[in-house]
XYZ file of C-alpha atoms in Angstrom:
565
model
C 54.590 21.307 6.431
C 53.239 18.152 5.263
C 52.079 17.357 8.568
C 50.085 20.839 9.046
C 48.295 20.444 5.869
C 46.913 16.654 6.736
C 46.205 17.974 9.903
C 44.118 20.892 8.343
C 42.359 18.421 5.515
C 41.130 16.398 8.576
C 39.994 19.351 10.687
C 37.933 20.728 7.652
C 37.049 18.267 5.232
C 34.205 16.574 7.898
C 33.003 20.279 8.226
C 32.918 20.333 4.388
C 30.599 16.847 4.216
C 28.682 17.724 7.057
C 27.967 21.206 5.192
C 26.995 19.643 2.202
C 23.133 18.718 2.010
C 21.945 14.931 1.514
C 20.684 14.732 -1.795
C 16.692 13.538 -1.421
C 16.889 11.912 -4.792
C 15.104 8.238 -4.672
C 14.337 5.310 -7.151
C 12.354 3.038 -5.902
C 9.845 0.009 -7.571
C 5.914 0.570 -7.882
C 3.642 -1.949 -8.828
C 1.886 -1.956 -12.648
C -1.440 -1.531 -11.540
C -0.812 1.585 -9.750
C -0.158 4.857 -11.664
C 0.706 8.567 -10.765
C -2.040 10.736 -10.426
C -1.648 14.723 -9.605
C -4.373 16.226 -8.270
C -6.460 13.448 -6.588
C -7.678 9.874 -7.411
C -5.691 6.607 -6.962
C -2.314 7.139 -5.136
C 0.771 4.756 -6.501
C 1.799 1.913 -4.600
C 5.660 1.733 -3.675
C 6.794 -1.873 -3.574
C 9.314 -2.419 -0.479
C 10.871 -5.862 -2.374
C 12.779 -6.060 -5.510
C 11.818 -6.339 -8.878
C 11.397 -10.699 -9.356
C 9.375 -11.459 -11.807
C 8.740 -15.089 -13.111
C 8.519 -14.771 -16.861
C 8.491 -17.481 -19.618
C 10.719 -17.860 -22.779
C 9.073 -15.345 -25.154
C 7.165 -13.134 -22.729
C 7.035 -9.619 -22.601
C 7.326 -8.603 -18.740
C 6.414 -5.075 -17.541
C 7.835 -3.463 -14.234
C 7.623 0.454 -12.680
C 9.788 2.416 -10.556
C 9.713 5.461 -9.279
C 12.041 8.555 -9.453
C 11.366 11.336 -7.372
C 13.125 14.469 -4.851
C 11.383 16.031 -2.738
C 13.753 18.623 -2.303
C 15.658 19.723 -5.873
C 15.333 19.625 -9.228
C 16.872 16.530 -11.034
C 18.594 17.728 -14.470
C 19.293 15.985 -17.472
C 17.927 12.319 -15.991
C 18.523 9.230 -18.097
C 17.818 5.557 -17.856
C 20.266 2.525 -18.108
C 19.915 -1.275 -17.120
C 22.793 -3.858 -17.632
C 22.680 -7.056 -19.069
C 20.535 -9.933 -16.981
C 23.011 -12.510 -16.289
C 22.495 -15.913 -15.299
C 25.940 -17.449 -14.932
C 27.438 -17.815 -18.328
C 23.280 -16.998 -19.891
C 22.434 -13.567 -19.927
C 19.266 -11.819 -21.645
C 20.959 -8.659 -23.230
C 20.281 -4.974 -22.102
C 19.075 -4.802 -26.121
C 15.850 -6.682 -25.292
C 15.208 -4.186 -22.298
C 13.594 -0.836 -23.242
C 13.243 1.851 -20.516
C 11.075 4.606 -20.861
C 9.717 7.749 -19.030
C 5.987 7.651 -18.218
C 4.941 10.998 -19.144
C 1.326 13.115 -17.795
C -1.435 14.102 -19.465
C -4.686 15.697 -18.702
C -7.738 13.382 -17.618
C -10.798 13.883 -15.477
C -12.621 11.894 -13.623
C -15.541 9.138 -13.676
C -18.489 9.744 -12.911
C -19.406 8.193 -9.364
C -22.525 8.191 -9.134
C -23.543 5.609 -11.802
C -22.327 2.933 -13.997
C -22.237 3.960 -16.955
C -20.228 6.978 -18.619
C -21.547 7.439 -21.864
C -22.543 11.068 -22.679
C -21.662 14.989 -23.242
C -18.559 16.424 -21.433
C -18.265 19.493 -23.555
C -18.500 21.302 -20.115
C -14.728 20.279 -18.597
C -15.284 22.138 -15.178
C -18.015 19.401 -14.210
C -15.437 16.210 -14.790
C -12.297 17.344 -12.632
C -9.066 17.945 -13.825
C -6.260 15.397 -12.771
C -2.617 14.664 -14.348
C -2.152 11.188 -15.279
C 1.245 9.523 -16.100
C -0.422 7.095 -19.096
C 2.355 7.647 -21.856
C 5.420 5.738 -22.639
C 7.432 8.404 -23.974
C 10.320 8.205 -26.285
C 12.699 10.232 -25.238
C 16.261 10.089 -23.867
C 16.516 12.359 -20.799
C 13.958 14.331 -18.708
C 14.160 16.965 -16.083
C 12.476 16.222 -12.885
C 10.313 19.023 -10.486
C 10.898 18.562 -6.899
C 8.124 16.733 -5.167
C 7.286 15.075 -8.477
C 6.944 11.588 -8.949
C 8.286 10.279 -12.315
C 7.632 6.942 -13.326
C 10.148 4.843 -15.465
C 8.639 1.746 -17.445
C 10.591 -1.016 -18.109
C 9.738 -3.522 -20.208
C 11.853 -6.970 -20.715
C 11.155 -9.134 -23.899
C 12.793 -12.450 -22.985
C 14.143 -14.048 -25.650
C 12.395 -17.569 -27.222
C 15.706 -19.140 -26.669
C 16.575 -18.090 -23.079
C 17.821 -20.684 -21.101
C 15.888 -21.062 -17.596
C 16.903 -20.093 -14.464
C 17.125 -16.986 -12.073
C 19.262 -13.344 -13.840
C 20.150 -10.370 -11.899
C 21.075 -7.205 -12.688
C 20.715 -3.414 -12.199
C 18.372 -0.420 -13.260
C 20.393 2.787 -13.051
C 19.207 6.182 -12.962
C 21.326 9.332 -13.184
C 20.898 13.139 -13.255
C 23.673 15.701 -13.738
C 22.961 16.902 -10.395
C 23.034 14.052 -8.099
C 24.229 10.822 -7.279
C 23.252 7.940 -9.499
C 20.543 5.669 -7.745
C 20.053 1.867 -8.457
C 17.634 -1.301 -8.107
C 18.443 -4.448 -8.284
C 16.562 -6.629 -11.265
C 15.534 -9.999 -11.096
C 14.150 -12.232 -13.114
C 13.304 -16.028 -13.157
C 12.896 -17.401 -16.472
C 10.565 -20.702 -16.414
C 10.995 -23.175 -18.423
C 7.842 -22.642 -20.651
C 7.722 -20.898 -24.284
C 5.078 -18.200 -25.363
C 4.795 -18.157 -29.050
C 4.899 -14.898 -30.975
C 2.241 -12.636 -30.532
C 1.017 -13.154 -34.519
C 0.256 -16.966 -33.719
C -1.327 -16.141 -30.395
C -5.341 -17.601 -30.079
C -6.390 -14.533 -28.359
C -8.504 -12.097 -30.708
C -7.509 -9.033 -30.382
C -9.763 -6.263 -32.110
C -8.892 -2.820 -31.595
C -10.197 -0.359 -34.056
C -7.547 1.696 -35.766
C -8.304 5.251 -37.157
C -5.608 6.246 -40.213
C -7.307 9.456 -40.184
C -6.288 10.516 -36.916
C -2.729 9.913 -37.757
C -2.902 12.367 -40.996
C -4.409 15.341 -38.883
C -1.996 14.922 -36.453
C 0.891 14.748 -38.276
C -0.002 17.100 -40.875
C 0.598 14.937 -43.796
C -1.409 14.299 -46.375
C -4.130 11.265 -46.110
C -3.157 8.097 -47.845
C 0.447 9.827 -49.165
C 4.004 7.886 -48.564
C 4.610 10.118 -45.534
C 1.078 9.332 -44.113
C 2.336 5.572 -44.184
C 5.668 5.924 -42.647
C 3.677 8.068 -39.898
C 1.618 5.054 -39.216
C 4.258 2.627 -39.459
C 5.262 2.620 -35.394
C 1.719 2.879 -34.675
C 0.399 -0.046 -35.935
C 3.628 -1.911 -35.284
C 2.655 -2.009 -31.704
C -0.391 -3.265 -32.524
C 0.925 -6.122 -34.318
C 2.820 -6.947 -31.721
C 0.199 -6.875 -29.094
C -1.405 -9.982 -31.287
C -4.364 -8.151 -33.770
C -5.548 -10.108 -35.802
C -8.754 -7.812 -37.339
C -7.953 -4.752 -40.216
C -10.675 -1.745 -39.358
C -11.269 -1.130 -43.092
C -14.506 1.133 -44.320
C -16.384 0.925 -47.249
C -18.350 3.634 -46.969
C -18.096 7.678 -45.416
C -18.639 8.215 -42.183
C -19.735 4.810 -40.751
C -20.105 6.467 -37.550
C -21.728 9.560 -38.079
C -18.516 11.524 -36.955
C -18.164 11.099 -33.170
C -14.492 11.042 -33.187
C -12.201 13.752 -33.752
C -11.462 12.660 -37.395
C -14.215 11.371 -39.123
C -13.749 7.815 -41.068
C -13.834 8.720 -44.757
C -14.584 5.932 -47.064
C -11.734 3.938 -48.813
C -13.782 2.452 -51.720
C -14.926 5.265 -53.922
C -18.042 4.659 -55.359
C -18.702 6.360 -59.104
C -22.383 6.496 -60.003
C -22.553 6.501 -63.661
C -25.006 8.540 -66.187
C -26.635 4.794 -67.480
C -27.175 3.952 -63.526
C -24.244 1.526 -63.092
C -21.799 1.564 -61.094
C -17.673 1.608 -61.007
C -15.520 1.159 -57.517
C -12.332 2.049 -56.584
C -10.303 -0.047 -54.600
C -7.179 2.095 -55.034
C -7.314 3.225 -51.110
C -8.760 0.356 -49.720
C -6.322 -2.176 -50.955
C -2.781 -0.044 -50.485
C -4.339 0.125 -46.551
C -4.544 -3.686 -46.157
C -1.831 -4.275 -47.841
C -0.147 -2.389 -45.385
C -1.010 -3.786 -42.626
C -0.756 -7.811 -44.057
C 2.782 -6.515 -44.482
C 2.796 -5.255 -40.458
C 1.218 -9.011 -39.343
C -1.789 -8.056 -38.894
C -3.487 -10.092 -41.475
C -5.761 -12.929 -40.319
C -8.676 -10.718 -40.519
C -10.467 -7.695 -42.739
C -13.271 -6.392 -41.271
C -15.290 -3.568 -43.065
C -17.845 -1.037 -41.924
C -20.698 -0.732 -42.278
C -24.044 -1.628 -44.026
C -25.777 -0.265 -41.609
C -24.205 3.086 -40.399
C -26.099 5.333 -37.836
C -26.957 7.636 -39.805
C -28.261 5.868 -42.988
C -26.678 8.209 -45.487
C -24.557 6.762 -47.732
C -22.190 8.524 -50.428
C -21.488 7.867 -54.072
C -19.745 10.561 -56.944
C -22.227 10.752 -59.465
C -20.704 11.074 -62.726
C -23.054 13.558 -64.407
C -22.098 15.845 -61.767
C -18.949 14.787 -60.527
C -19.622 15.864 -57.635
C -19.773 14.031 -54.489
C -23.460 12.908 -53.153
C -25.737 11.685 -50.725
C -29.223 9.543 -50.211
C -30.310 8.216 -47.251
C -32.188 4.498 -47.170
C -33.375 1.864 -44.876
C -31.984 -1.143 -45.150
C -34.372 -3.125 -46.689
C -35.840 -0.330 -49.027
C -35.361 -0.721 -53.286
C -32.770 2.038 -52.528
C -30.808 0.660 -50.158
C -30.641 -3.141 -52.114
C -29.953 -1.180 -55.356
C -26.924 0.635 -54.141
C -25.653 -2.168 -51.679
C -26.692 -5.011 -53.499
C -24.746 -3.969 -56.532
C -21.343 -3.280 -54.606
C -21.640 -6.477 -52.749
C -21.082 -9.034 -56.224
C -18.663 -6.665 -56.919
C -16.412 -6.287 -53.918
C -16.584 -9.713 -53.872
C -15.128 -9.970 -57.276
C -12.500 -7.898 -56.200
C -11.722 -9.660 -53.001
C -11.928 -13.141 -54.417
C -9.262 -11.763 -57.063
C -7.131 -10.314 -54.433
C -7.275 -13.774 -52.463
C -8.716 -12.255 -49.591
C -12.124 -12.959 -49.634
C -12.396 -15.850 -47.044
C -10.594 -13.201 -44.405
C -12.674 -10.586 -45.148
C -16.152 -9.640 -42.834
C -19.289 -7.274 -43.839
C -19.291 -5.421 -40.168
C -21.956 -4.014 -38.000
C -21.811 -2.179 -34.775
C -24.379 -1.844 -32.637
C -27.279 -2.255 -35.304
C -31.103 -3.489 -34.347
C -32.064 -7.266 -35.214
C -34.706 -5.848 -37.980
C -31.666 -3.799 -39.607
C -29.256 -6.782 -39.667
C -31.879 -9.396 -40.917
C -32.847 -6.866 -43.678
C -28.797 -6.830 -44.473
C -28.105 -10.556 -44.016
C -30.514 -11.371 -46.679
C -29.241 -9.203 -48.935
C -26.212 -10.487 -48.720
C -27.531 -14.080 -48.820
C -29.175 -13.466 -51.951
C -26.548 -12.160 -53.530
C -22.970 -13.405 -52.122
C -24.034 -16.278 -49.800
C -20.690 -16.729 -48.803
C -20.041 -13.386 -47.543
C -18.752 -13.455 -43.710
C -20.620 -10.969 -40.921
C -19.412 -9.672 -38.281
C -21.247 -7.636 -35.319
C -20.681 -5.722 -32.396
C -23.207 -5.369 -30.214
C -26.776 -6.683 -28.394
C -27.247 -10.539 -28.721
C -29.735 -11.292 -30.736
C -30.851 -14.898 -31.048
C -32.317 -15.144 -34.448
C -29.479 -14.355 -35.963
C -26.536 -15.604 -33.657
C -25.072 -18.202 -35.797
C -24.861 -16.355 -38.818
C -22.660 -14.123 -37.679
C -19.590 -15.222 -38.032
C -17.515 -13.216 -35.831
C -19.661 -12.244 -32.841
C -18.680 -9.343 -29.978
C -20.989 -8.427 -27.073
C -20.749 -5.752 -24.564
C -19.828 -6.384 -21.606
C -22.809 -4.761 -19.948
C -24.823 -6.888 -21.565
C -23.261 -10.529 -20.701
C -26.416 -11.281 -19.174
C -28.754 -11.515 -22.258
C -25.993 -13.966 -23.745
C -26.812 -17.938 -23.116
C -23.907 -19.831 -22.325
C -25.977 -22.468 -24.467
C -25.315 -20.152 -27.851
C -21.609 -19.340 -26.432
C -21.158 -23.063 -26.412
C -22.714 -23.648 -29.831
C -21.243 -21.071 -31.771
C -17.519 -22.698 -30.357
C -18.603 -25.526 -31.623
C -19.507 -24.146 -34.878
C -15.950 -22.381 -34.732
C -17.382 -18.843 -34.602
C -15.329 -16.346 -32.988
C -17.142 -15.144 -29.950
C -15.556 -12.014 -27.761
C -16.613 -9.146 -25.954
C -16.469 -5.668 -25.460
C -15.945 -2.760 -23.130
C -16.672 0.679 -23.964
C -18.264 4.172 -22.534
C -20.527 1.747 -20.779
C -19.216 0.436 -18.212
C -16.918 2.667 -15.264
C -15.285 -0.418 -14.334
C -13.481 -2.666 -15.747
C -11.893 -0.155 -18.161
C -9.425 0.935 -20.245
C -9.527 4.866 -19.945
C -6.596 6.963 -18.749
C -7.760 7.138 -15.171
C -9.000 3.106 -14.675
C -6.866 1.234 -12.258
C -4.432 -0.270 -14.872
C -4.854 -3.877 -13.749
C -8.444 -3.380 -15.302
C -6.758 -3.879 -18.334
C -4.769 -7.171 -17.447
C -8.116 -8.274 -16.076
C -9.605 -8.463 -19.408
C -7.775 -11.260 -20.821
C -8.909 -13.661 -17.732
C -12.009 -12.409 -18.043
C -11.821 -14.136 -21.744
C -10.613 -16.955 -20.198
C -12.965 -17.807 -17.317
C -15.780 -17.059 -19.472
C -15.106 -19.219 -22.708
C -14.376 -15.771 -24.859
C -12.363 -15.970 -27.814
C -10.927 -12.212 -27.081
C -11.752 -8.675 -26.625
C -12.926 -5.630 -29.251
C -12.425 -2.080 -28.273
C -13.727 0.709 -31.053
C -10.970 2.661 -31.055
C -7.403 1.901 -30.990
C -5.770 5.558 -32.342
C -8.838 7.912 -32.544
C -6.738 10.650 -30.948
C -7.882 14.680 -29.435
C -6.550 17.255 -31.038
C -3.412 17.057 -29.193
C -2.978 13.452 -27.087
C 0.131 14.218 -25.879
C -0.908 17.157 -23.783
C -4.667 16.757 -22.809
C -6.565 13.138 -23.474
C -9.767 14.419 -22.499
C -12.869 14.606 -25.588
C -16.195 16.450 -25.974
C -17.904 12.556 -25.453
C -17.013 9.940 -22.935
C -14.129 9.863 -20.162
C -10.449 11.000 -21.636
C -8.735 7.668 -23.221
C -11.877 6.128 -24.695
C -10.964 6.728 -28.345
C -7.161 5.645 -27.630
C -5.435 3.573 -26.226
C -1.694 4.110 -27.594
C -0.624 7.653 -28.388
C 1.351 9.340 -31.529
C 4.654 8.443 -32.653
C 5.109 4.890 -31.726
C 4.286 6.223 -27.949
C 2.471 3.225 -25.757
C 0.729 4.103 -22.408
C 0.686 1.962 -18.998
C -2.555 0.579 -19.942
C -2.258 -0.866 -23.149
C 0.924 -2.651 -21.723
C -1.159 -3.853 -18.932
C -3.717 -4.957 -21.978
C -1.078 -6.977 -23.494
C 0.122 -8.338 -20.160
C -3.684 -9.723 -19.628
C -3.304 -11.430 -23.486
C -0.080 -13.553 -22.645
C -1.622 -15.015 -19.227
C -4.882 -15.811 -21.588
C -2.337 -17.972 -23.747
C -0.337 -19.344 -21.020
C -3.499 -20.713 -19.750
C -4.658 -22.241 -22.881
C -1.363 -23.745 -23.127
C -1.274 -24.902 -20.160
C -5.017 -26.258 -19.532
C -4.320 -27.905 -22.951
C -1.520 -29.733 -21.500
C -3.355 -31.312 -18.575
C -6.256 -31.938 -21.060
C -3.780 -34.154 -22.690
C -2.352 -36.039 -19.570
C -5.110 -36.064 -17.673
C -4.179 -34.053 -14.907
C -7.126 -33.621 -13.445
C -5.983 -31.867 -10.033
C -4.015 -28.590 -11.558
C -7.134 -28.422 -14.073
C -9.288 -28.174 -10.791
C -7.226 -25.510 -9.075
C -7.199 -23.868 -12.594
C -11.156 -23.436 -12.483
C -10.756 -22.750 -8.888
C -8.973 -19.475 -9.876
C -10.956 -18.370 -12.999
C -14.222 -18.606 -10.456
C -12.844 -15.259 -9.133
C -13.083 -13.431 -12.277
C -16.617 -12.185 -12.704
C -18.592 -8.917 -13.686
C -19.814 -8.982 -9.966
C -16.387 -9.648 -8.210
C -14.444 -6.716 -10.139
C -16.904 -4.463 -9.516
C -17.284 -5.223 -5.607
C -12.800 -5.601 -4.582
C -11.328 -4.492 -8.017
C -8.705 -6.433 -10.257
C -6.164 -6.805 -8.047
C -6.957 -9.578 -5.623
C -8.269 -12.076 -8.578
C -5.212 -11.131 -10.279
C -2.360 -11.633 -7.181
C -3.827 -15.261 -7.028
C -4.021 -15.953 -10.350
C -0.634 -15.023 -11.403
C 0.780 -16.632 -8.304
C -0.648 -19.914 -9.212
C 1.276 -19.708 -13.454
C 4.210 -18.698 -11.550
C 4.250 -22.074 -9.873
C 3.595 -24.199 -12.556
């Protein structure tokens, strides 16, 4: 009997395998600058080798890979990676955080010129593609067939690792399929990256606390506002900012984002004609974010908004009100004039006054001479700060200088020079004007790494963009706005939710630093040969080269070279 049923088991059970379909579930690496796109524009780029990255001691390092099947549905898919070993060293599986890159809506740049600024109210004229952009949060996903799904992985090496070459495993399973796995590598040089808070890069990203009330439906500046904000701005810490986006008046911007800035200095007109401030708001919000890290710098906006109405309560009334003024004007020096001596009162009291910046944005020389002496006559040691056109009149007052990129050109490399000297900060900007390089949801992500050797190769202190959170009405779903290409008023999305790019951003910072500590260490022994291959490498990083072979071939070389060192 026994012998009839083996006999049986091996007559049937190969016609049982062979009957059984091969599963067409795959995992396999991508690189970072590629991203998933559904429904034309860039295609991803599958890497054929393993994941081996050279990292340094206190370096964040960023790999993608790829689930996908053709063929079925993947159920209830989740993410694991073991620990990195390196003989008796390991880097823990607790400092490597997985994480599924989720779509959202985006269209498409416009081709046919440069710039992108403008109306897109009309969404049938932009296209209409799927982007995966968001580093979700959450534990399992179910895959479509013939979906791609990207994974992000992100590996913060430890300040204390000891050097040398780990291994381990990424594993990916679904309740309907075989587990898949890639190997991990990683060579840890023997090099340390200091935490991102004493990093030289400046990092200026404009945050929007407004945005984070409407979308969370709480109520603006209440305890559940804060803890809504908390894993927002955490990431931003992290990433290195340095700058506070504080305003000191209503509507500095006339409204162009979703949710309008409000002002968080009430200003009380009374019935004799002077005047009382509140700095109730304004003070809990930078307090909250000195206690985040992000507290080398308070910059607050504006003088000089664009639409030159400014907004008061007037006592006898108590109702809210309006006047519009040039700068310049009795009006204008009345109202300003008299909340200058005493917000500096208040900051001097607070001990923040040396950190803390008057800021313009894209304001006309006549406008900011009119406001500099104002502010000279009446606080001479009040710091400025300006984003926008260079102009030379005016250059080396401003403490804390940020051009466009577009307009590098107008910028001597004489008053760049001079203002280091000086120890002004000096950085630039990107924005709705330029397509390329970019940070919106559909730019090649190594745009975004590009940036911070772009600092580097031209003598930039760092990089402003105007808006780090100003989110549509619902980010998670569709990034696209009424004005510029989808992703230009946000870079990170809600609920402590990053995005490929921003990593990529941050991935751009840390080479920026590991070439200033590096080029300061041949300074110091003379090493004249690896400074000369050095320059040799940041030659390839110009506004002309990006824009005629993209980021990627600057970047291959460059990285290649810090690996070796």
């Amino acid at each position: 009997m026994r012998n009839i049923l083996t006999l049986a088991i091996a007559v049937v059970l190969p016609v049982l395998m062979a009957a059984q379909p091969q599963s067409s579930f795959r995992l396999d690496w991508a690189a970072t600058g590629s991203h998933c796109v559904i429904g034309g524009g860039p295609s991803l780029e599958f890497q054929k080798k393993a994941f081996n990255h050279v990292a340094w001691r206190g370096e964040k390092v960023f790999a993608q890979a790829v689930v996908s099947s053709e063929e079925e549905e993947l159920k209830d898919v989740r993410l694991s990676v073991s620990d990195l070993r390196n003989g008796k060293s390991l880097i823990g599986a607790e400092n490597i955080r997985l994480q599924f890159v989720s779509y959202v809506v985006s269209d498409l740049l416009d081709t046919t010129k440069y710039g992108q600024c403008g109306s897109r109210e009309d969404k049938s004229k932009w296209g209409e593609v799927l982007v995966a952009d968001v580093l979700d949060i959450n534990d399992s996903m179910t895959v479509p067939a013939g979906r791609k799904q990207p994974v992000w992985m992100t590996v913060s090496v430890p300040s204390d690792a000891r050097p040398g070459k780990y291994s381990g495993k990424l594993t990916v399973t679904s309740s309907n399929a075989k587990a898949r796995s890639l190997n991990v590598e990683l060579t840890v040089a023997d090099h340390v990256l200091p935490p991102a808070r004493d990093w030289a890069f400046h990092l200026d990203l404009w945050q929007n606390p407004y945005s984070v009330a409407r979308y969370e439906n709480v109520p603006l500046w209440s305890e559940a506002h804060f803890e809504a904000m908390r894993p927002v701005m955490r990431m931003l810490a992290e990433a290195g900012q340095k700058s506070v986006t504080a305003t000191i008046m209503s509507r500095p911007w006339n409204g162009q984002t979703e949710d309008a800035f409000g002002s968080m200095v009430t200003k009380i007109r009374r019935i004799d004609g002077t005047w009382l401030y509140d700095y109730t708001i304004f003070d809990r919000w930078v307090e909250f974010m000195f206690s985040l890290g992000i507290d080398k710098q308070i910059n607050c906006y504006s003088m000089i908004p664009w639409a030159l109405q400014f907004d008061y309560i007037d006592q006898a009334t108590s109702s809210p009100a309006t006047f519009q003024a040039a700068p310049g004007s009795e009006e204008y020096n009345e109202y300003w004039g008299a909340f200058i001596a005493d917000f500096a009162r208040h900051l001097k009291a607070k001990g923040w006054f040396e950190k803390t910046m008057i800021a313009m944005d894209e304001r006309p020389l006549e406008s900011m001479q009119a406001v500099l002496g104002l502010i000279r006559k009446v606080e001479p040691a009040f710091k400025i700060s300006l984003a926008g056109n260079y102009h030379e009149p005016v250059i080396y007052d401003i403490v804390d200088f940020s051009e466009t990129f577009s307009g590098k050109q107008e910028f001597p490399e004489s008053a760049k020079a001079k203002r280091k000297e000086l120890g002004l900060t000096t950085t630039f900007y990107t924005c709705c004007a330029e397509a390329h390089p970019n940070m919106f949801v559909i730019s090649n992500p190594d745009e975004a790494a590009w940036l911070g050797w772009f600092a580097q190769a031209e003598g930039y202190d760092g990089y402003l963009r105007w808006a780090y959170n100003s989110w549509t009405i619902d980010p998670l779903t569709d990034a696209r706005f009424r004005t510029w290409p989808a992703g230009d008023c946000f870079v990170v999305y809600p609920g402590g939710r990053g995005s490929v790019r921003f990593s990529k951003l941050v991935e751009g910072i840390q080479d920026f630093e590991k070439v200033r500590i590096l080029r300061s260490r041949w300074q110091e022994t003379g090493n004249e040969a690896k400074l000369g291959q050095l320059t040799g490498i940041l030659k390839s990083f110009t506004s002309e080269t990006v824009l005629a072979e993209g980021p990627a071939k600057a970047l291959a070389a460059a990285k290649s070279f810090l690996d070796r060192q």
